[in-house]
Coordinates of C-alpha atoms in Angstrom, one line a residue:
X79 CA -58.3 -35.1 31.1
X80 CA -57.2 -35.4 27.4
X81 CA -55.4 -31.3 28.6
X82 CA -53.5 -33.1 31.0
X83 CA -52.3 -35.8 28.4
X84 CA -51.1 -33.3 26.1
X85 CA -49.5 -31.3 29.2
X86 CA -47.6 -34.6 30.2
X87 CA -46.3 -35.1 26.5
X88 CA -45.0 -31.4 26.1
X89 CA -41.6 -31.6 27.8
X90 CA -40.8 -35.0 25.6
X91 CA -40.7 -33.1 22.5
X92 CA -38.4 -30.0 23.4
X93 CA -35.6 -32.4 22.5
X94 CA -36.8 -32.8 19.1
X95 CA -37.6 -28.8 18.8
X96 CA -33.8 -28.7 19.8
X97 CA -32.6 -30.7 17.2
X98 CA -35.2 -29.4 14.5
X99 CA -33.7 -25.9 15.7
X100 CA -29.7 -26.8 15.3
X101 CA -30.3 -28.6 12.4
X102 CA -32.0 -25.4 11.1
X103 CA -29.0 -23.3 12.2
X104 CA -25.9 -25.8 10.7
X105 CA -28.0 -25.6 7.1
X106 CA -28.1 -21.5 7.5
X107 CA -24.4 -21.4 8.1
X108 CA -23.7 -24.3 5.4
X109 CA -25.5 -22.4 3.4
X110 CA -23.8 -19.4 4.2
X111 CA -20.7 -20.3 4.2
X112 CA -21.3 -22.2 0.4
X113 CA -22.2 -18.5 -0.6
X114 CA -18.9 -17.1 0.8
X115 CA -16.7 -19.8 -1.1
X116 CA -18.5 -19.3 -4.1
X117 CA -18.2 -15.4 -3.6
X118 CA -14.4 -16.1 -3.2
X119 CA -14.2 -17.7 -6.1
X120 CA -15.4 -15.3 -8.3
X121 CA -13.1 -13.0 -6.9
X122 CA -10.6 -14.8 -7.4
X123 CA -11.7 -15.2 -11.2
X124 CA -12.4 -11.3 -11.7
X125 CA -8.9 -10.3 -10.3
X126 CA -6.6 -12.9 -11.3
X127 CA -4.9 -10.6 -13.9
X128 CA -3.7 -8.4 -10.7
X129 CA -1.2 -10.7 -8.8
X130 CA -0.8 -9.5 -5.0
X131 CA 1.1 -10.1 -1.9
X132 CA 1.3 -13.6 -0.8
X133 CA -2.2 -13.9 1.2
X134 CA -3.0 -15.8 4.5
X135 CA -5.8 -18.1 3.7
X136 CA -8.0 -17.3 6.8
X137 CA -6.9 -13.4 7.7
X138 CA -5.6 -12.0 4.3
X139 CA -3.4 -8.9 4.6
X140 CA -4.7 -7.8 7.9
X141 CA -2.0 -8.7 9.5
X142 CA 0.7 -6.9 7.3
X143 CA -1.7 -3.8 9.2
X144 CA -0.6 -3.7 12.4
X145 CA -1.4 0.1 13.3
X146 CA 2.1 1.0 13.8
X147 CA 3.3 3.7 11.4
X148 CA 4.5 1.4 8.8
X149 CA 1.4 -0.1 6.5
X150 CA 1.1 3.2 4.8
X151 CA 5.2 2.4 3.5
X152 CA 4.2 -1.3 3.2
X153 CA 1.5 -0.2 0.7
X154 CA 4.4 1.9 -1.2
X155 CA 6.4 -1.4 -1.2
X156 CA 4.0 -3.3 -2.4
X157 CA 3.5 -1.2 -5.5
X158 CA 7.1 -0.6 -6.5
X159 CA 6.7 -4.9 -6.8
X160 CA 3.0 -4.7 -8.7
X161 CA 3.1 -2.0 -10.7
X162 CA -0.4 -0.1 -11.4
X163 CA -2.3 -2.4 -9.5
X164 CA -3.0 -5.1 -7.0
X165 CA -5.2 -7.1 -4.3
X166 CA -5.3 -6.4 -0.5
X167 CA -7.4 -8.9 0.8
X168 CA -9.2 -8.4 4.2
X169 CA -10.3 -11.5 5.7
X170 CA -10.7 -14.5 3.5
X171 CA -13.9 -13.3 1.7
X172 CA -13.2 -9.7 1.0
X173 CA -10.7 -8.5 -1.8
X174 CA -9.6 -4.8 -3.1
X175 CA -8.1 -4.2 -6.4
X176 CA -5.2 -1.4 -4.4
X177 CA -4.5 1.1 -7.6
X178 CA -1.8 3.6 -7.8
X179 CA -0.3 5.2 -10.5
X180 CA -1.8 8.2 -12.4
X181 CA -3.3 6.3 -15.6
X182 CA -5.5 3.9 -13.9
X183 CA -6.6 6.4 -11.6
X184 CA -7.7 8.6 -14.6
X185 CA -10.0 5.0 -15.7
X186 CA -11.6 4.9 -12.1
X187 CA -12.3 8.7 -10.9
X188 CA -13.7 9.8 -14.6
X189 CA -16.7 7.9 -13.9
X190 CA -19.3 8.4 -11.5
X191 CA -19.3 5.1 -9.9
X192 CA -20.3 4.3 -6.4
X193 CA -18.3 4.2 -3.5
X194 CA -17.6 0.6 -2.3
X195 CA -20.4 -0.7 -0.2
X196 CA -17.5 -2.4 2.5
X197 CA -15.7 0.1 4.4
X198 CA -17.9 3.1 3.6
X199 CA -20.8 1.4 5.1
X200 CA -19.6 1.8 8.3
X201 CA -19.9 5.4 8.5
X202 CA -23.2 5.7 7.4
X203 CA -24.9 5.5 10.9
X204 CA -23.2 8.3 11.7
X205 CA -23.3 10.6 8.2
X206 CA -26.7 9.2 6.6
X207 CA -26.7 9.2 2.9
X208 CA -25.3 12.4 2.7
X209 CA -22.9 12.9 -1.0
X210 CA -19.7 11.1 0.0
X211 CA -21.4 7.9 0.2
X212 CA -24.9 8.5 -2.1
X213 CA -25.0 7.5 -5.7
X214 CA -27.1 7.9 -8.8
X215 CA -29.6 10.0 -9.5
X216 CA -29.8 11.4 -5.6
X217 CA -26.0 12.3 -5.5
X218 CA -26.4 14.2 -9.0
X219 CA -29.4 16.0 -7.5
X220 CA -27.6 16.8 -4.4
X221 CA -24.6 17.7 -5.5
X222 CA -26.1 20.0 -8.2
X223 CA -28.2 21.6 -5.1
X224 CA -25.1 22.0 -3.0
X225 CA -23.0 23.7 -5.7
X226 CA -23.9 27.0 -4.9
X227 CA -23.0 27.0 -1.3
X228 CA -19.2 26.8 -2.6
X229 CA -19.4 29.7 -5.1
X230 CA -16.6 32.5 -4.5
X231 CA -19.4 34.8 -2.7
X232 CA -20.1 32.6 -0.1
X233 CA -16.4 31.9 0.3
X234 CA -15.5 34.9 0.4
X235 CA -16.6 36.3 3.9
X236 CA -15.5 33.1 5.6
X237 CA -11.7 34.4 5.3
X238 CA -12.4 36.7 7.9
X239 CA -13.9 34.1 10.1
X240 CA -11.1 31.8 9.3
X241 CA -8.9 34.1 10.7
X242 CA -10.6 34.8 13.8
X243 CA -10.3 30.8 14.6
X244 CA -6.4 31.0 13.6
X245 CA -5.7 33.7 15.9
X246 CA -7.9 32.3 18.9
X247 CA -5.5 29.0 18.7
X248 CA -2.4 31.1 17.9
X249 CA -3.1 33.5 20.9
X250 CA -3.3 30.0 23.1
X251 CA 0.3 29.2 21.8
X252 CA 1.8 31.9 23.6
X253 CA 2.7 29.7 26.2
X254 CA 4.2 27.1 24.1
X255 CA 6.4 30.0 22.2
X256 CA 7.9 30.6 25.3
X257 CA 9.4 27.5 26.5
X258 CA 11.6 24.9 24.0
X259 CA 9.7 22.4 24.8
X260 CA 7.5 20.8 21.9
X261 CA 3.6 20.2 22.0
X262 CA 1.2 18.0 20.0
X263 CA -0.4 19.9 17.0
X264 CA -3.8 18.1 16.2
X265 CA -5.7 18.1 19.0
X266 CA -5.0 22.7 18.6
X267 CA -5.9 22.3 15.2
X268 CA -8.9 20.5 15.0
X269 CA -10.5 22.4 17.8
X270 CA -9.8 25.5 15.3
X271 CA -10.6 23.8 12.0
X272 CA -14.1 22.9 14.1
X273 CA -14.7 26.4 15.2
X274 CA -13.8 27.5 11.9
X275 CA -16.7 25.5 9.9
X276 CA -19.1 26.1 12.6
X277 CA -19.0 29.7 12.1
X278 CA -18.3 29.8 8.4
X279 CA -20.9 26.6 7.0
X280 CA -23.4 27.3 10.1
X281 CA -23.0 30.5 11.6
X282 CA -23.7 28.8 15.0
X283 CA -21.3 28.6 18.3
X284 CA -21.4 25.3 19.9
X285 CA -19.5 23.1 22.8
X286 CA -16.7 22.8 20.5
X287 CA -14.3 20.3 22.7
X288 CA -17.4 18.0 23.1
X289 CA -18.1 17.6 19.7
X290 CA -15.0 17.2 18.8
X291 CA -14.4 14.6 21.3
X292 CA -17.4 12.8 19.8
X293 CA -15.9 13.6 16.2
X294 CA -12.7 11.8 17.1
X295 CA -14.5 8.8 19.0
X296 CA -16.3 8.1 15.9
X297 CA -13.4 8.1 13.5
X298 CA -11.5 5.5 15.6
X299 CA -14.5 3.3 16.1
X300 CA -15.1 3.4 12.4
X301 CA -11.7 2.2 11.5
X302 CA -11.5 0.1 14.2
X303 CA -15.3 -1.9 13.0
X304 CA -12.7 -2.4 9.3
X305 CA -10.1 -3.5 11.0
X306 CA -11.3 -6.2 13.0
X307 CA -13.4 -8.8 10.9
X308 CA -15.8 -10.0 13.5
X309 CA -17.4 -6.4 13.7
X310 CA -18.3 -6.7 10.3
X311 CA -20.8 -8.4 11.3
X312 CA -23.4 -5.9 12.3
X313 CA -25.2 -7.8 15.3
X314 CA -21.6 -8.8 16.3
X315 CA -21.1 -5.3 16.4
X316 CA -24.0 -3.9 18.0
X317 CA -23.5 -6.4 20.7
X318 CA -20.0 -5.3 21.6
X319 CA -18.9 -2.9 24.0
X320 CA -17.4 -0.9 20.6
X321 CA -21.1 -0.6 19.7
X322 CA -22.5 0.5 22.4
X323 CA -19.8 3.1 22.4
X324 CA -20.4 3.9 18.9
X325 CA -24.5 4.3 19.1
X326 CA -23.8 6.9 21.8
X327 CA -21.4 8.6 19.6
X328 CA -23.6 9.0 17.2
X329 CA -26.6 10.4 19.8
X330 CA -24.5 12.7 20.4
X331 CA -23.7 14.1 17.0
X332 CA -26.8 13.9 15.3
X333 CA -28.0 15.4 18.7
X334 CA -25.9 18.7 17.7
X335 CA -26.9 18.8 14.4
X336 CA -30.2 18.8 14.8
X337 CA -29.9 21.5 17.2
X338 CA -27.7 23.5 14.7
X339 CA -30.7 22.8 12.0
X340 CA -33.9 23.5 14.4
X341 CA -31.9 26.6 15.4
X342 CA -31.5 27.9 11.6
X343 CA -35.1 27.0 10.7
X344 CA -36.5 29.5 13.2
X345 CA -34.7 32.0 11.8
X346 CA -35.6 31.7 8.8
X347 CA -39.6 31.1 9.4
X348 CA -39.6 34.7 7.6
X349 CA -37.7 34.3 5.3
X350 CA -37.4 31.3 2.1
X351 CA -35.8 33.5 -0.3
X352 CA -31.5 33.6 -0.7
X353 CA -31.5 37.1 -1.9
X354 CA -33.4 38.6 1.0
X355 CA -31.7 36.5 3.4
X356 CA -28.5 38.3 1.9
X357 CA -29.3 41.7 1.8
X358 CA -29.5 41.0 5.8
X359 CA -26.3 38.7 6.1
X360 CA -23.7 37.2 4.6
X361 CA -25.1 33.6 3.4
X362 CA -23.8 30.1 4.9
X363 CA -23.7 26.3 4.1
X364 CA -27.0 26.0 5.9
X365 CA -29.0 28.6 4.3
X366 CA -28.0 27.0 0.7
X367 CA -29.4 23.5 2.1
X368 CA -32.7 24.4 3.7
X369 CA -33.5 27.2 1.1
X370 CA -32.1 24.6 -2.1
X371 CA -34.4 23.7 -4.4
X372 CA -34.5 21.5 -7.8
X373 CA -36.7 21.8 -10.7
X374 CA -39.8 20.5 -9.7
X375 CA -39.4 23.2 -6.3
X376 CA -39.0 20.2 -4.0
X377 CA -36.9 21.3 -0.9
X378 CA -34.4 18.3 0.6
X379 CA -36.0 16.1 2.9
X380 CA -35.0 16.8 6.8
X381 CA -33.3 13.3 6.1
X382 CA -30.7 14.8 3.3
X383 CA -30.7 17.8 5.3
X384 CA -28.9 16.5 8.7
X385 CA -26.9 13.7 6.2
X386 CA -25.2 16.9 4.0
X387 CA -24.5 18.7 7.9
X388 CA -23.3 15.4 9.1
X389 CA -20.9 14.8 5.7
X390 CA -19.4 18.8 5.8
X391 CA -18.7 18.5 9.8
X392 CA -16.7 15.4 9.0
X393 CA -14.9 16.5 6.1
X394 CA -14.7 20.0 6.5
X395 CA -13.4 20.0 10.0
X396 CA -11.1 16.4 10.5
X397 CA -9.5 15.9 7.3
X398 CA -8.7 20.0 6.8
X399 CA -7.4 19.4 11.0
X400 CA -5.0 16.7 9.4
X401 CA -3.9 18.5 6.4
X402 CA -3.0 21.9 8.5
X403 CA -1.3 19.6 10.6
X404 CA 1.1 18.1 8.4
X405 CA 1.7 21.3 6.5
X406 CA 3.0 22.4 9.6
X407 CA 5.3 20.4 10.4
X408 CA 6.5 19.5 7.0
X409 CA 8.0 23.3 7.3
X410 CA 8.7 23.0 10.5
X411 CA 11.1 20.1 9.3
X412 CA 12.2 22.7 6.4
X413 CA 13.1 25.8 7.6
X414 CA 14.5 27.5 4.2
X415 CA 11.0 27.0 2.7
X416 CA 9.7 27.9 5.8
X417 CA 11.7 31.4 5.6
X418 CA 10.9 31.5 2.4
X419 CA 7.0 31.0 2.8
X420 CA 7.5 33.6 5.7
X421 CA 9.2 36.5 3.8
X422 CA 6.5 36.5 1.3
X423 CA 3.6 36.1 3.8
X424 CA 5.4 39.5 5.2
X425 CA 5.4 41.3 1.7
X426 CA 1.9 39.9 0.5
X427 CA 0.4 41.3 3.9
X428 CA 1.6 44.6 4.2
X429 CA 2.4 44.9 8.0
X430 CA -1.0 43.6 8.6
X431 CA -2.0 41.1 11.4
X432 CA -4.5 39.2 9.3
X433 CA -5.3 38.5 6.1
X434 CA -8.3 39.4 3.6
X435 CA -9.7 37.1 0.6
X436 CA -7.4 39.3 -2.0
X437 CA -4.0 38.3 -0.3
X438 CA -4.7 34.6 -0.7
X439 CA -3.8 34.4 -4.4
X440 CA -0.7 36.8 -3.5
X441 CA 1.4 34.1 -2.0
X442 CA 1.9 31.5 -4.6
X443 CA 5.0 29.8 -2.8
X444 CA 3.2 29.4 0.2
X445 CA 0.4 27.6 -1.6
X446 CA 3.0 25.0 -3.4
X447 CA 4.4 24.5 -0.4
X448 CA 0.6 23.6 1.5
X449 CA 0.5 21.4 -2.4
X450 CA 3.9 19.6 -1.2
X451 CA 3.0 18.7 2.3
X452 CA -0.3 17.6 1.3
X453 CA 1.4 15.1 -1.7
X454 CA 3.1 14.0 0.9
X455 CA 0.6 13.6 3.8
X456 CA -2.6 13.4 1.9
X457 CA -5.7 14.2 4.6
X458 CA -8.0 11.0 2.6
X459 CA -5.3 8.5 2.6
X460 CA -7.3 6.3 0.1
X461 CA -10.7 6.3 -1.7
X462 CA -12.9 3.2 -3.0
X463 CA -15.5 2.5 -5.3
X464 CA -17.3 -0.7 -6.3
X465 CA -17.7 -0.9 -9.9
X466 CA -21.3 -1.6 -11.6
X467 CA -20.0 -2.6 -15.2
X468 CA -16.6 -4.2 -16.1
X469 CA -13.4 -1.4 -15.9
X470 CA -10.9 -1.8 -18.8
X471 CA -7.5 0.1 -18.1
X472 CA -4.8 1.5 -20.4
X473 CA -3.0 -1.9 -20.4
X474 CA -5.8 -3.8 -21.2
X475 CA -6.7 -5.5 -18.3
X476 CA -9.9 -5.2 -16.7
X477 CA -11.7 -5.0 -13.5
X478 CA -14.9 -7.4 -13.4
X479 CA -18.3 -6.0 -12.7
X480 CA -18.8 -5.7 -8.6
X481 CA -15.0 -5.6 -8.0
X482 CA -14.2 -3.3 -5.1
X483 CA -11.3 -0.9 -5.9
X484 CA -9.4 1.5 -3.8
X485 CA -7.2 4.2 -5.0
X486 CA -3.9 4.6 -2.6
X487 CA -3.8 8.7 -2.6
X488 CA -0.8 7.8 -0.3
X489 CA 0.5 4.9 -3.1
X490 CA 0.1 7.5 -5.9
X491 CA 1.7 10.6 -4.4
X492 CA 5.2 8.4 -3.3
X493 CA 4.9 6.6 -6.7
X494 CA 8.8 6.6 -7.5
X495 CA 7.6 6.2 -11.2
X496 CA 6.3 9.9 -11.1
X497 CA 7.9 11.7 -8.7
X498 CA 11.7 11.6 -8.7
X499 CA 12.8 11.6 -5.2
X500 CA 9.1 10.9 -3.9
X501 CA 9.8 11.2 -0.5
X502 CA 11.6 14.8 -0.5
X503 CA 9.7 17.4 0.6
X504 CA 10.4 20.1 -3.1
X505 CA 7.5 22.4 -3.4
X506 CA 8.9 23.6 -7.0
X507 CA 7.2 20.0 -8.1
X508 CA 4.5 22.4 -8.3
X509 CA 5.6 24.9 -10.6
X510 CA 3.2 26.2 -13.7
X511 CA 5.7 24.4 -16.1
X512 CA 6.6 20.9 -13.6
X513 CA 2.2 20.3 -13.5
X514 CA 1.8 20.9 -16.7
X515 CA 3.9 18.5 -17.5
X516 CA 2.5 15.4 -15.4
X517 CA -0.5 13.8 -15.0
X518 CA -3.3 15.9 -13.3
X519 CA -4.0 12.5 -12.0
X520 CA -0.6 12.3 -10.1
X521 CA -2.2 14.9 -7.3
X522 CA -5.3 13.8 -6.1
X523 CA -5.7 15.0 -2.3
X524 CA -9.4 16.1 -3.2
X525 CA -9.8 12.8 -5.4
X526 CA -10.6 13.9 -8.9
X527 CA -13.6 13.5 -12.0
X528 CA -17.4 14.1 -10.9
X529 CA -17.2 12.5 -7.4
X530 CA -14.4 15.0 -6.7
X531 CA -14.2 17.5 -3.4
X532 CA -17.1 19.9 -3.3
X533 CA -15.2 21.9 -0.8
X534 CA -11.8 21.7 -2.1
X535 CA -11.3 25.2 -2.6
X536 CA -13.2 26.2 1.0
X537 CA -10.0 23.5 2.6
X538 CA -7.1 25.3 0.6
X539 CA -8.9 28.6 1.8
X540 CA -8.4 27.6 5.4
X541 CA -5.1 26.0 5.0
X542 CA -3.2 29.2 2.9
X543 CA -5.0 31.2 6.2
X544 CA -3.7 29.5 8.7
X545 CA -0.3 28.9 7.3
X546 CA 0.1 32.3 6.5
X547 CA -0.9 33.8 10.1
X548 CA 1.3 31.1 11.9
X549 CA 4.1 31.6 10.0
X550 CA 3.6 35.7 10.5
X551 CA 4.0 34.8 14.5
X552 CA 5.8 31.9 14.9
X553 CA 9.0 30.1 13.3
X554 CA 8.6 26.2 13.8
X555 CA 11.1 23.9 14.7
X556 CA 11.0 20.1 14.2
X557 CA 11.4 18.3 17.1
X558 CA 13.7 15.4 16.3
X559 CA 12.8 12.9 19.5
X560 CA 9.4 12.8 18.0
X561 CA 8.3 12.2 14.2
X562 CA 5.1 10.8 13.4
X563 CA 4.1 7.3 12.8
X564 CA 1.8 7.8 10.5
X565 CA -1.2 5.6 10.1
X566 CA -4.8 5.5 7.8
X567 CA -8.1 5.8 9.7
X568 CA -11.0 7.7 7.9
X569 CA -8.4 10.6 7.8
X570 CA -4.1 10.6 7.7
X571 CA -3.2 10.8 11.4
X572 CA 0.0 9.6 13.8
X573 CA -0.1 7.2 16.0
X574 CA 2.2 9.4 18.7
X575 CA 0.9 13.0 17.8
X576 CA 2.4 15.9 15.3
X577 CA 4.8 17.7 17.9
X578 CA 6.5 20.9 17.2
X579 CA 8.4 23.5 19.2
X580 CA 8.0 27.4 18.1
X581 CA 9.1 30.2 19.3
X582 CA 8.2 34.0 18.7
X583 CA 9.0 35.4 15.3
X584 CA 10.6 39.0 15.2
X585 CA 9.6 41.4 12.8
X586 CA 12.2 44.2 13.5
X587 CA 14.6 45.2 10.8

């Protein structure tokens, strides 16, 4: 009986649970929200020596970003008013100190500071902790593991294999070569640049227009989760149809990798040692990683492992897709340095259809041509860090503790206060005696300091390859109707495509 009693009182108090719940709910976001003002605030206090753009009070610059080929120029604009430095503000909670000039890049990439926990976050579901986005003592121990994969005798071979890809896609461009109508570049080249790394870092053949399907879905996801400020949120996120779109993304690459790294440890069940796994075969990416080991002999984990495979895919396959891209068309829009480029490809070469490790330091035009176009189209359109102790710059002013800053690579490379004429395309910028006498911090497509590129000189590799055998077949010409809008996503892409028209090159006297 007294069951019953309780029974028949039940369903009067779910009201109160109701209110005891809501009322629960309006403290959390009070409380939340207090946090945010206060965290705005301080912002606010920490950057107020670096005056910005007018704001809006709820959406912050994100607006002035409309994906349309022009924030990259707004950025530019912005700078010639601010000079050095000054806030972007995403949202109403979330502000970036936006450098670009030379000397307060110098301040910021000399130190071994993190990258900023905001934007970068983002990508980490799909790269793990891997050394673009690790810090501290496990990025020092990592990188000093991963060195050796990027010595000169591990590069070395890959020039061959480089070529191989290169001649696959230009062999495929027959057909364009004989028609005047353009086509879109990327989409050739980053099928290439992924062929290219998956032979040369893993020695392994793979479903290449798959992956890089998945390659490119994740990259637009990514920026898209920045972009809009409800997806910051992760459950927001996770709920959305973007999320579920993202996860299975992801499934799919770390699917592949895995597969490239169980593949790899079977063959090396025999053998743990570099130098006999040498005498057999040239050495890759992979073998460095699972045969790496620091002081104490501990091996990286099967964790760091697939995070370091996940990081080189990404940046050794998109951003060098972007780079060649640009390149190409940048000559393709200047057809004396193109000759040029082309007449000394012919002499450094010989008469010979590819080209071998020793010819790459034989065309040095060539190469400040590639340093031009990427000045002018850098692949890593920006970096950011968030900085753990207070950041003083040449003019005195200083950065607070926890401020996020982001270097414009873009901002830097059009600066009109270090290039004269920033926006003409003049590889002789990049002669001996016009370098040394700038700031090595005016040309940062590899960033710069500690934290810079491990595989710089594996991407300039490619690029002076596939330059050199394109220009050896093809002449490029720019197709007018159709320049690109260029916009910032994790790498520098257009909005519309890179198109081109080319037509057969002829060698006779």
């Amino acid at each position: 009986m007294e069951t019953v009693k309780t029974a028949a009182h039940f369903p009067s108090s779910l009201p109160h649970m109701h209110h005891l719940l809501a009322l629960l709910l309006l403290v959390v976001a009070v409380c939340k929200l207090t946090a945010l003002i206060v965290k705005r605030r301080e912002t606010l206090r920490n950057l107020e020596a670096f005056p910005g753009p007018p704001a809006h009070w709820l959406f912050g610059h994100v607006q002035e970003f409309k994906q349309d080929g022009t924030e990259l120029d707004k950025v530019v604009k912005w700078g010639e008013q601010y000079p050095f430095a000054f806030q972007i503000w995403f949202g109403p909670f979330v502000s970036f100190l936006n450098i670009h000039h030379p000397d307060y890049v110098k301040t910021l990439l000399s130190t071994t500071e993190p990258k900023d926990d905001f934007g970068y976050r983002f990508i980490i579901p799909w790269i793990g902790d891997g050394l673009l986005v690790s810090s501290g003592q496990k990025w020092f121990r990592n990188r000093r593991l991963l060195t050796p994969g990027f010595h000169y005798d591990i590069l070395k071979p890959y020039v061959k294999l480089m070529s191989d890809s290169a001649k696959t896609m230009l062999d495929k461009w027959e057909s364009y070569a004989q028609t005047s109508e353009s086509f879109e570049l990327f989409e050739h080249v980053s099928l290439m640049t992924l062929d290219s790394i998956m032979k040369c870092a893993f020695s392994f053949v793979s479903c290449f227009t798959y992956i890089n399907l998945t390659v490119y879905d994740l990259s637009f996801l990514i920026n898209l989760r920045f972009r809009v400020i409800p997806y910051h949120n992760n459950i927001i996120f996770h709920l959305s149809p973007h999320g579920f779109r993202f996860r299975k993304a992801v499934k799919v690459a770390h699917h592949h990798t895995e597969e490239v790294i169980r593949k790899r440890r079977e063959e090396l069940k025999k053998e743990t040692e570099l130098d006999r796994i040498q005498a057999k075969r040239n050495l890759d990416f992979l073998d460095i990683l699972l045969c790496a080991r620091d002081e104490n002999q501990h091996s990286l984990s099967d964790e760091d492992i697939r995070a370091e495979v996940d990081t080189f895919m990404f940046e050794g396959h998109d951003t060098t897709a972007s780079g060649i891209s640009f390149i190409l068309y940048c000559l393709a829009c200047n057809p004396e340095h193109q000759q040029m480029c082309r007449d000394e490809i012919t002499y450094a070469l010989e008469g010979k259809d590819t080209i071998d490790w020793e010819d790459l330091s034989k065309i040095p035009y060539t190469t400040m041509c590639i340093k031009e176009s990427l000045r002018l189209y850098p692949p890593v359109p920006g970096i950011a860090r968030k900085i753990t102790k207070p950041l003083t710059f040449f003019d005195g002013r200083t950065a607070a503790a926890g401020s996020l800053v982001g270097t414009s690579v873009y901002g830097i490379h059009r600066n009109a206060t270090v290039w004269e004429n920033p926006n003409v395309f003049d590889p002789l910028r990049f002669l001996p005696e016009n370098v040394s006498s700038r700031s090595p911090h005016a040309f940062v497509p590899f960033s710069a300091g500690p934290r810079n590129c491990i595989g710089q000189t594996f991407a300039m590799n490619e690029m002076k390859v596939v330059i050199a055998l394109t220009l050896r077949r093809y002449q490029l010409i720019e197709d007018p109707d159709r320049k690109p809008k260029v916009i910032p996503s994790l790498v520098l892409r257009s909005l519309n495509g890179i198109h081109i028209k080319i037509k057969p090159v002829d060698h006779q006297p």
